Each structure stands twice: as structure tokens, then as C-alpha cells.
mmCIF file of C-alpha atoms in Angstrom:
data_model
loop_
_atom_site.group_PDB
_atom_site.id
_atom_site.type_symbol
_atom_site.label_atom_id
_atom_site.label_comp_id
_atom_site.label_asym_id
_atom_site.label_seq_id
_atom_site.Cartn_x
_atom_site.Cartn_y
_atom_site.Cartn_z
ATOM 1 C CA MET A 91 -57.912 13.465 63.693
ATOM 2 C CA VAL A 92 -55.666 14.840 66.436
ATOM 3 C CA THR A 93 -56.451 17.558 68.958
ATOM 4 C CA ASP A 94 -53.916 19.804 70.696
ATOM 5 C CA ASN A 95 -54.893 19.598 74.379
ATOM 6 C CA GLU A 96 -53.514 23.079 75.085
ATOM 7 C CA THR A 97 -55.050 25.039 72.205
ATOM 8 C CA GLY A 98 -57.969 22.842 71.175
ATOM 9 C CA GLU A 99 -56.766 23.041 67.570
ATOM 10 C CA ARG A 100 -57.703 19.977 65.519
ATOM 11 C CA ALA A 101 -55.857 18.596 62.501
ATOM 12 C CA LEU A 102 -56.005 15.566 60.257
ATOM 13 C CA TRP A 103 -52.737 13.613 60.161
ATOM 14 C CA GLU A 104 -52.345 10.791 57.684
ATOM 15 C CA ALA A 105 -50.432 7.769 58.978
ATOM 16 C CA SER A 106 -49.864 4.209 57.830
ATOM 17 C CA GLU A 107 -49.302 2.990 61.399
ATOM 18 C CA ILE A 108 -49.971 4.189 64.950
ATOM 19 C CA PHE A 109 -48.463 3.321 68.329
ATOM 20 C CA VAL A 110 -50.863 3.771 71.248
ATOM 21 C CA PHE A 111 -49.118 4.580 74.538
ATOM 22 C CA ILE A 112 -51.774 4.575 77.265
ATOM 23 C CA GLY A 113 -51.382 3.619 80.907
ATOM 24 C CA ALA A 114 -47.802 2.421 80.670
ATOM 25 C CA SER A 115 -45.624 2.005 83.735
ATOM 26 C CA PRO A 116 -41.874 2.137 83.194
ATOM 27 C CA CYS A 117 -39.831 -0.849 84.377
ATOM 28 C CA THR A 118 -36.570 1.052 84.733
ATOM 29 C CA ASP A 119 -35.562 0.410 88.339
ATOM 30 C CA TRP A 120 -32.666 -1.741 87.150
ATOM 31 C CA VAL A 121 -31.104 1.141 85.144
ATOM 32 C CA ALA A 122 -31.821 4.005 87.567
ATOM 33 C CA ASP A 123 -28.185 4.146 88.737
ATOM 34 C CA THR A 124 -26.837 4.060 85.158
ATOM 35 C CA LEU A 125 -29.197 6.178 83.019
ATOM 36 C CA VAL A 126 -30.944 9.490 83.577
ATOM 37 C CA LEU A 127 -34.674 9.101 84.262
ATOM 38 C CA ASP A 128 -37.407 11.730 84.277
ATOM 39 C CA SER A 129 -39.755 12.257 87.220
ATOM 40 C CA GLY A 130 -42.086 9.570 85.822
ATOM 41 C CA GLY A 131 -39.309 6.959 85.716
ATOM 42 C CA TYR A 132 -38.877 7.009 81.936
ATOM 43 C CA VAL A 133 -35.400 7.043 80.358
ATOM 44 C CA LEU A 134 -34.412 10.477 79.068
ATOM 45 C CA HIS A 135 -33.032 10.344 75.539
ATOM 46 C CA GLY A 136 -32.310 12.520 72.547
#
């Protein structure tokens, strides 16, 4: 079950695997002068 935090809408998504991303801190200081980072320090991609 997933819930949209903006609308409160709930839906059931079937998945064989899940990646939990909670409380992470990016370690990107060493690439800050080479790659574009967002305000949180994460590498922008896509």
C-alpha cells in the first residue's frame, strides 16, 4: 500500500522487490566540482 502525501490517495502497488531510502546522507563532496548536485547534495541525473 502506498499513500500520496499530497493528495492522501492510497493505492496498492505490486512489487517483487523494494528499495528503502530513509535517512541517507549523500557523500558527494568529492564530485561537487565535476557533477551538478541538488540543494540536498545528491547528484542530479536523467
